[in-house]
PDB file of C-alpha atoms in Angstrom:
ATOM      1  CA  PHE A   1     150.997  84.681 137.574  1.00  0.00           C
ATOM      2  CA  ILE A   2     152.400  81.524 135.971  1.00  0.00           C
ATOM      3  CA  THR A   3     150.585  79.722 133.198  1.00  0.00           C
ATOM      4  CA  CYS A   4     151.138  75.981 132.842  1.00  0.00           C
ATOM      5  CA  TYR A   5     152.028  75.013 129.282  1.00  0.00           C
ATOM      6  CA  PHE A   6     150.217  71.679 129.626  1.00  0.00           C
ATOM      7  CA  CYS A   7     146.942  73.348 130.626  1.00  0.00           C
ATOM      8  CA  HIS A   8     146.615  74.634 127.069  1.00  0.00           C
ATOM      9  CA  VAL A   9     147.360  71.401 125.234  1.00  0.00           C
ATOM     10  CA  THR A  10     144.220  70.082 123.576  1.00  0.00           C
ATOM     11  CA  ASN A  11     145.575  68.261 120.519  1.00  0.00           C
ATOM     12  CA  PHE A  12     146.609  64.847 121.747  1.00  0.00           C
ATOM     13  CA  ASN A  13     147.602  62.092 119.330  1.00  0.00           C
ATOM     14  CA  ASP A  14     144.737  59.591 119.212  1.00  0.00           C
ATOM     15  CA  ASP A  15     146.744  57.037 117.200  1.00  0.00           C
ATOM     16  CA  LEU A  16     149.314  55.792 119.697  1.00  0.00           C
ATOM     17  CA  ASP A  17     150.226  52.932 117.360  1.00  0.00           C
ATOM     18  CA  SER A  18     151.634  55.529 114.950  1.00  0.00           C
ATOM     19  CA  LEU A  19     154.353  56.402 117.467  1.00  0.00           C
ATOM     20  CA  PRO A  20     157.609  54.430 117.158  1.00  0.00           C
ATOM     21  CA  PHE A  21     158.860  52.165 119.910  1.00  0.00           C
ATOM     22  CA  PRO A  22     161.496  53.821 122.088  1.00  0.00           C
ATOM     23  CA  ASP A  23     164.971  53.469 120.599  1.00  0.00           C
ATOM     24  CA  ARG A  24     166.471  51.421 123.388  1.00  0.00           C
ATOM     25  CA  ASP A  25     169.815  51.376 121.547  1.00  0.00           C
ATOM     26  CA  LEU A  26     170.222  54.956 122.781  1.00  0.00           C
ATOM     27  CA  MET A  27     169.702  53.957 126.417  1.00  0.00           C
ATOM     28  CA  ASN A  28     171.739  52.122 128.987  1.00  0.00           C
ATOM     29  CA  ASN A  29     169.035  49.574 129.731  1.00  0.00           C
ATOM     30  CA  LYS A  30     171.003  48.241 132.703  1.00  0.00           C
ATOM     31  CA  LEU A  31     170.222  51.476 134.567  1.00  0.00           C
ATOM     32  CA  TYR A  32     166.501  50.668 134.582  1.00  0.00           C
ATOM     33  CA  ILE A  33     165.993  47.631 136.781  1.00  0.00           C
ATOM     34  CA  ASN A  34     163.221  45.861 138.595  1.00  0.00           C
ATOM     35  CA  PRO A  35     164.255  46.216 142.257  1.00  0.00           C
ATOM     36  CA  GLU A  36     162.638  42.858 143.059  1.00  0.00           C
ATOM     37  CA  THR A  37     164.679  40.856 140.539  1.00  0.00           C
ATOM     38  CA  ASN A  38     167.620  43.193 139.793  1.00  0.00           C
ATOM     39  CA  ARG A  39     166.999  42.590 136.075  1.00  0.00           C
ATOM     40  CA  PRO A  40     166.534  45.253 133.352  1.00  0.00           C
ATOM     41  CA  LEU A  41     162.999  46.626 133.144  1.00  0.00           C
ATOM     42  CA  ALA A  42     161.326  48.356 130.184  1.00  0.00           C
ATOM     43  CA  LEU A  43     158.489  50.824 130.399  1.00  0.00           C
ATOM     44  CA  ILE A  44     155.763  49.979 127.878  1.00  0.00           C
ATOM     45  CA  THR A  45     153.221  52.758 127.349  1.00  0.00           C
ATOM     46  CA  THR A  46     149.825  51.074 126.936  1.00  0.00           C
ATOM     47  CA  SER A  47     147.560  54.123 126.985  1.00  0.00           C
ATOM     48  CA  LYS A  48     147.455  57.840 127.640  1.00  0.00           C
ATOM     49  CA  GLY A  49     144.797  59.918 129.327  1.00  0.00           C
ATOM     50  CA  CYS A  50     142.611  59.572 132.388  1.00  0.00           C
ATOM     51  CA  CYS A  51     138.828  59.804 132.550  1.00  0.00           C
ATOM     52  CA  TYR A  52     138.697  60.194 136.349  1.00  0.00           C
ATOM     53  CA  ASN A  53     138.451  63.500 138.223  1.00  0.00           C
ATOM     54  CA  CYS A  54     140.647  63.082 141.295  1.00  0.00           C
ATOM     55  CA  SER A  55     141.295  66.614 142.552  1.00  0.00           C
ATOM     56  CA  TYR A  56     144.989  65.998 143.333  1.00  0.00           C
ATOM     57  CA  CYS A  57     146.007  64.469 140.008  1.00  0.00           C
ATOM     58  CA  LEU A  58     147.525  66.189 136.985  1.00  0.00           C
ATOM     59  CA  SER A  59     147.087  63.236 134.595  1.00  0.00           C
ATOM     60  CA  PRO A  60     143.907  64.584 132.950  1.00  0.00           C
ATOM     61  CA  ILE A  61     145.676  67.903 132.383  1.00  0.00           C
ATOM     62  CA  ILE A  62     148.957  66.453 131.122  1.00  0.00           C
ATOM     63  CA  SER A  63     147.583  63.466 129.189  1.00  0.00           C
ATOM     64  CA  GLY A  64     143.981  64.527 128.566  1.00  0.00           C
ATOM     65  CA  LYS A  65     140.676  63.239 129.909  1.00  0.00           C
ATOM     66  CA  LYS A  66     140.049  61.039 126.879  1.00  0.00           C
ATOM     67  CA  VAL A  67     141.816  57.691 127.235  1.00  0.00           C
ATOM     68  CA  ARG A  68     143.674  56.690 124.077  1.00  0.00           C
ATOM     69  CA  PHE A  69     144.887  53.119 123.771  1.00  0.00           C
ATOM     70  CA  ARG A  70     147.630  51.359 121.879  1.00  0.00           C
ATOM     71  CA  SER A  71     146.539  48.168 120.187  1.00  0.00           C
ATOM     72  CA  ASN A  72     147.406  44.990 122.024  1.00  0.00           C
ATOM     73  CA  GLU A  73     149.218  43.790 118.916  1.00  0.00           C
ATOM     74  CA  SER A  74     151.543  46.809 119.091  1.00  0.00           C
ATOM     75  CA  ILE A  75     152.169  46.259 122.800  1.00  0.00           C
ATOM     76  CA  TYR A  76     152.918  42.581 122.161  1.00  0.00           C
ATOM     77  CA  GLU A  77     155.350  43.464 119.347  1.00  0.00           C
ATOM     78  CA  GLU A  78     157.200  45.904 121.634  1.00  0.00           C
ATOM     79  CA  ILE A  79     157.464  43.224 124.324  1.00  0.00           C
ATOM     80  CA  LYS A  80     158.864  40.775 121.752  1.00  0.00           C
ATOM     81  CA  GLU A  81     161.381  43.370 120.564  1.00  0.00           C
ATOM     82  CA  CYS A  82     162.523  43.948 124.158  1.00  0.00           C
ATOM     83  CA  ILE A  83     163.020  40.217 124.657  1.00  0.00           C
ATOM     84  CA  GLU A  84     164.656  39.416 121.316  1.00  0.00           C
ATOM     85  CA  LYS A  85     166.809  42.521 120.822  1.00  0.00           C
ATOM     86  CA  TYR A  86     167.558  43.723 124.357  1.00  0.00           C
ATOM     87  CA  ASN A  87     167.186  40.640 126.559  1.00  0.00           C
ATOM     88  CA  ILE A  88     164.593  42.456 128.712  1.00  0.00           C
ATOM     89  CA  TYR A  89     161.950  40.318 130.424  1.00  0.00           C
ATOM     90  CA  GLU A  90     160.629  42.734 133.068  1.00  0.00           C
ATOM     91  CA  PHE A  91     158.004  45.330 132.147  1.00  0.00           C
ATOM     92  CA  PHE A  92     156.086  48.225 133.625  1.00  0.00           C
ATOM     93  CA  PHE A  93     152.861  48.714 131.681  1.00  0.00           C
ATOM     94  CA  LYS A  94     152.612  52.504 131.838  1.00  0.00           C
ATOM     95  CA  ALA A  95     149.109  53.935 131.899  1.00  0.00           C
ATOM     96  CA  ASP A  96     147.290  56.378 134.116  1.00  0.00           C
ATOM     97  CA  THR A  97     145.013  53.457 135.009  1.00  0.00           C
ATOM     98  CA  TYR A  98     146.023  50.255 133.220  1.00  0.00           C
ATOM     99  CA  THR A  99     142.746  48.426 133.929  1.00  0.00           C
ATOM    100  CA  VAL A 100     140.384  51.227 132.829  1.00  0.00           C
ATOM    101  CA  ASN A 101     139.357  49.043 129.856  1.00  0.00           C
ATOM    102  CA  ARG A 102     138.827  45.534 131.231  1.00  0.00           C
ATOM    103  CA  ASN A 103     138.338  43.922 127.815  1.00  0.00           C
ATOM    104  CA  LYS A 104     141.665  45.267 126.492  1.00  0.00           C
ATOM    105  CA  VAL A 105     143.464  43.918 129.561  1.00  0.00           C
ATOM    106  CA  ILE A 106     141.827  40.503 129.141  1.00  0.00           C
ATOM    107  CA  GLU A 107     142.759  40.429 125.454  1.00  0.00           C
ATOM    108  CA  LEU A 108     146.429  41.271 126.121  1.00  0.00           C
ATOM    109  CA  CYS A 109     146.593  38.707 128.929  1.00  0.00           C
ATOM    110  CA  ARG A 110     145.259  36.050 126.554  1.00  0.00           C
ATOM    111  CA  ILE A 111     147.783  37.047 123.872  1.00  0.00           C
ATOM    112  CA  LEU A 112     150.637  36.726 126.388  1.00  0.00           C
ATOM    113  CA  ILE A 113     149.351  33.352 127.632  1.00  0.00           C
ATOM    114  CA  THR A 114     148.641  31.906 124.170  1.00  0.00           C
ATOM    115  CA  SER A 115     152.054  32.982 122.854  1.00  0.00           C
ATOM    116  CA  GLY A 116     153.815  31.423 125.857  1.00  0.00           C
ATOM    117  CA  ILE A 117     155.628  34.686 126.637  1.00  0.00           C
ATOM    118  CA  ASN A 118     153.858  34.742 130.008  1.00  0.00           C
ATOM    119  CA  LYS A 119     156.259  31.999 131.158  1.00  0.00           C
ATOM    120  CA  LYS A 120     159.262  34.261 130.472  1.00  0.00           C
ATOM    121  CA  ILE A 121     158.157  37.726 131.592  1.00  0.00           C
ATOM    122  CA  ASN A 122     157.156  39.663 134.678  1.00  0.00           C
ATOM    123  CA  TRP A 123     155.076  42.803 134.467  1.00  0.00           C
ATOM    124  CA  VAL A 124     153.599  45.409 136.793  1.00  0.00           C
ATOM    125  CA  ALA A 125     150.951  48.116 136.353  1.00  0.00           C
ATOM    126  CA  SER A 126     149.184  50.929 138.189  1.00  0.00           C
ATOM    127  CA  VAL A 127     145.465  50.354 138.712  1.00  0.00           C
ATOM    128  CA  ARG A 128     142.394  51.625 140.541  1.00  0.00           C
ATOM    129  CA  VAL A 129     140.694  49.360 143.059  1.00  0.00           C
ATOM    130  CA  ASP A 130     137.294  49.875 141.404  1.00  0.00           C
ATOM    131  CA  THR A 131     138.569  48.428 138.111  1.00  0.00           C
ATOM    132  CA  LEU A 132     139.593  45.060 139.563  1.00  0.00           C
ATOM    133  CA  ASP A 133     137.850  41.793 140.311  1.00  0.00           C
ATOM    134  CA  GLU A 134     139.110  38.357 141.262  1.00  0.00           C
ATOM    135  CA  GLU A 135     138.723  36.870 137.763  1.00  0.00           C
ATOM    136  CA  LEU A 136     140.722  39.696 136.183  1.00  0.00           C
ATOM    137  CA  VAL A 137     143.483  39.573 138.802  1.00  0.00           C
ATOM    138  CA  LYS A 138     143.885  35.801 138.352  1.00  0.00           C
ATOM    139  CA  LEU A 139     144.156  36.182 134.558  1.00  0.00           C
ATOM    140  CA  MET A 140     146.679  38.999 134.966  1.00  0.00           C
ATOM    141  CA  LYS A 141     148.783  36.820 137.283  1.00  0.00           C
ATOM    142  CA  GLU A 142     148.685  33.929 134.811  1.00  0.00           C
ATOM    143  CA  SER A 143     149.861  36.282 132.047  1.00  0.00           C
ATOM    144  CA  GLY A 144     152.959  37.317 134.012  1.00  0.00           C
ATOM    145  CA  CYS A 145     151.749  40.093 136.321  1.00  0.00           C
ATOM    146  CA  GLN A 146     153.844  40.161 139.478  1.00  0.00           C
ATOM    147  CA  LEU A 147     152.657  43.377 141.119  1.00  0.00           C
ATOM    148  CA  LEU A 148     149.804  45.859 140.979  1.00  0.00           C
ATOM    149  CA  ALA A 149     150.269  49.376 142.315  1.00  0.00           C
ATOM    150  CA  ILE A 150     146.827  50.255 143.654  1.00  0.00           C
ATOM    151  CA  GLY A 151     146.146  53.902 144.475  1.00  0.00           C
ATOM    152  CA  PHE A 152     144.268  53.738 147.757  1.00  0.00           C
ATOM    153  CA  GLU A 153     145.256  57.337 148.644  1.00  0.00           C
ATOM    154  CA  SER A 154     143.477  57.236 152.027  1.00  0.00           C
ATOM    155  CA  GLY A 155     141.836  55.010 154.619  1.00  0.00           C
ATOM    156  CA  SER A 156     139.374  57.799 155.370  1.00  0.00           C
ATOM    157  CA  GLN A 157     136.154  57.908 153.353  1.00  0.00           C
ATOM    158  CA  GLU A 158     135.848  61.615 154.116  1.00  0.00           C
ATOM    159  CA  SER A 159     139.278  62.240 152.578  1.00  0.00           C
ATOM    160  CA  LEU A 160     138.496  60.065 149.538  1.00  0.00           C
ATOM    161  CA  ASP A 161     135.311  62.067 148.982  1.00  0.00           C
ATOM    162  CA  LYS A 162     137.092  65.413 149.338  1.00  0.00           C
ATOM    163  CA  MET A 163     139.693  64.415 146.777  1.00  0.00           C
ATOM    164  CA  LYS A 164     136.963  63.130 144.426  1.00  0.00           C
ATOM    165  CA  LYS A 165     138.632  59.735 144.197  1.00  0.00           C
ATOM    166  CA  GLY A 166     135.378  57.938 143.369  1.00  0.00           C
ATOM    167  CA  THR A 167     136.260  54.866 145.412  1.00  0.00           C
ATOM    168  CA  THR A 168     135.389  53.712 148.914  1.00  0.00           C
ATOM    169  CA  THR A 169     137.375  52.468 151.879  1.00  0.00           C
ATOM    170  CA  GLU A 170     135.351  49.273 151.582  1.00  0.00           C
ATOM    171  CA  GLN A 171     136.630  48.742 148.013  1.00  0.00           C
ATOM    172  CA  ASN A 172     140.155  49.405 149.216  1.00  0.00           C
TER     173      ASN A 172
END
C-alpha cells in the first residue's frame, strides 16, 4: 500500500502574491523556448487549484480544489521583469484552468492592452471550453494571446460523462 504525499496536503498558500518571482538568473532561459517562434518562453503562474471534478485529473489533489489567484498587478510586474531583465517576450500563463475567473482574465487583458505590452508579447494558456465565449477570445487575442490549449478529452459524450468532465461534445 502506497500513500501519496500530496493526498494529505491541506494547507495551501492562499496569498500567491507573497511568493517571489522565479529567479531566472539561475536558469538557462534559452532552454525554454516557444516551438512556434523559437524564442525564449517564461512560465507565469497565474493561479493554483482547480474547482472541477474530472475523474482523471490530479490537479485538485496536488493544487487543491479552492482556486487561489495572483493579482493581475503581480502578473503584469513579472511580465515586465521578464521583458526588461531577460529579454523574454513569450509566455505560458500557467493555471489549471486559466479562464476559470472571466473577470480576472478580462482585467489582465485590459492591463496588457492599455500598457502597450500586448504589441510586444505572445502568450498561451490552458482553458476549458465551457469558460470561453467569442468576446473573451477576441479580447485575449488583442492582448497578445496566440494559442489556447483546450482540453476536449473526448468526442464521445458518454466518455465525457464517465470522466465527469462537465462539458459537452456540442461545446467542444
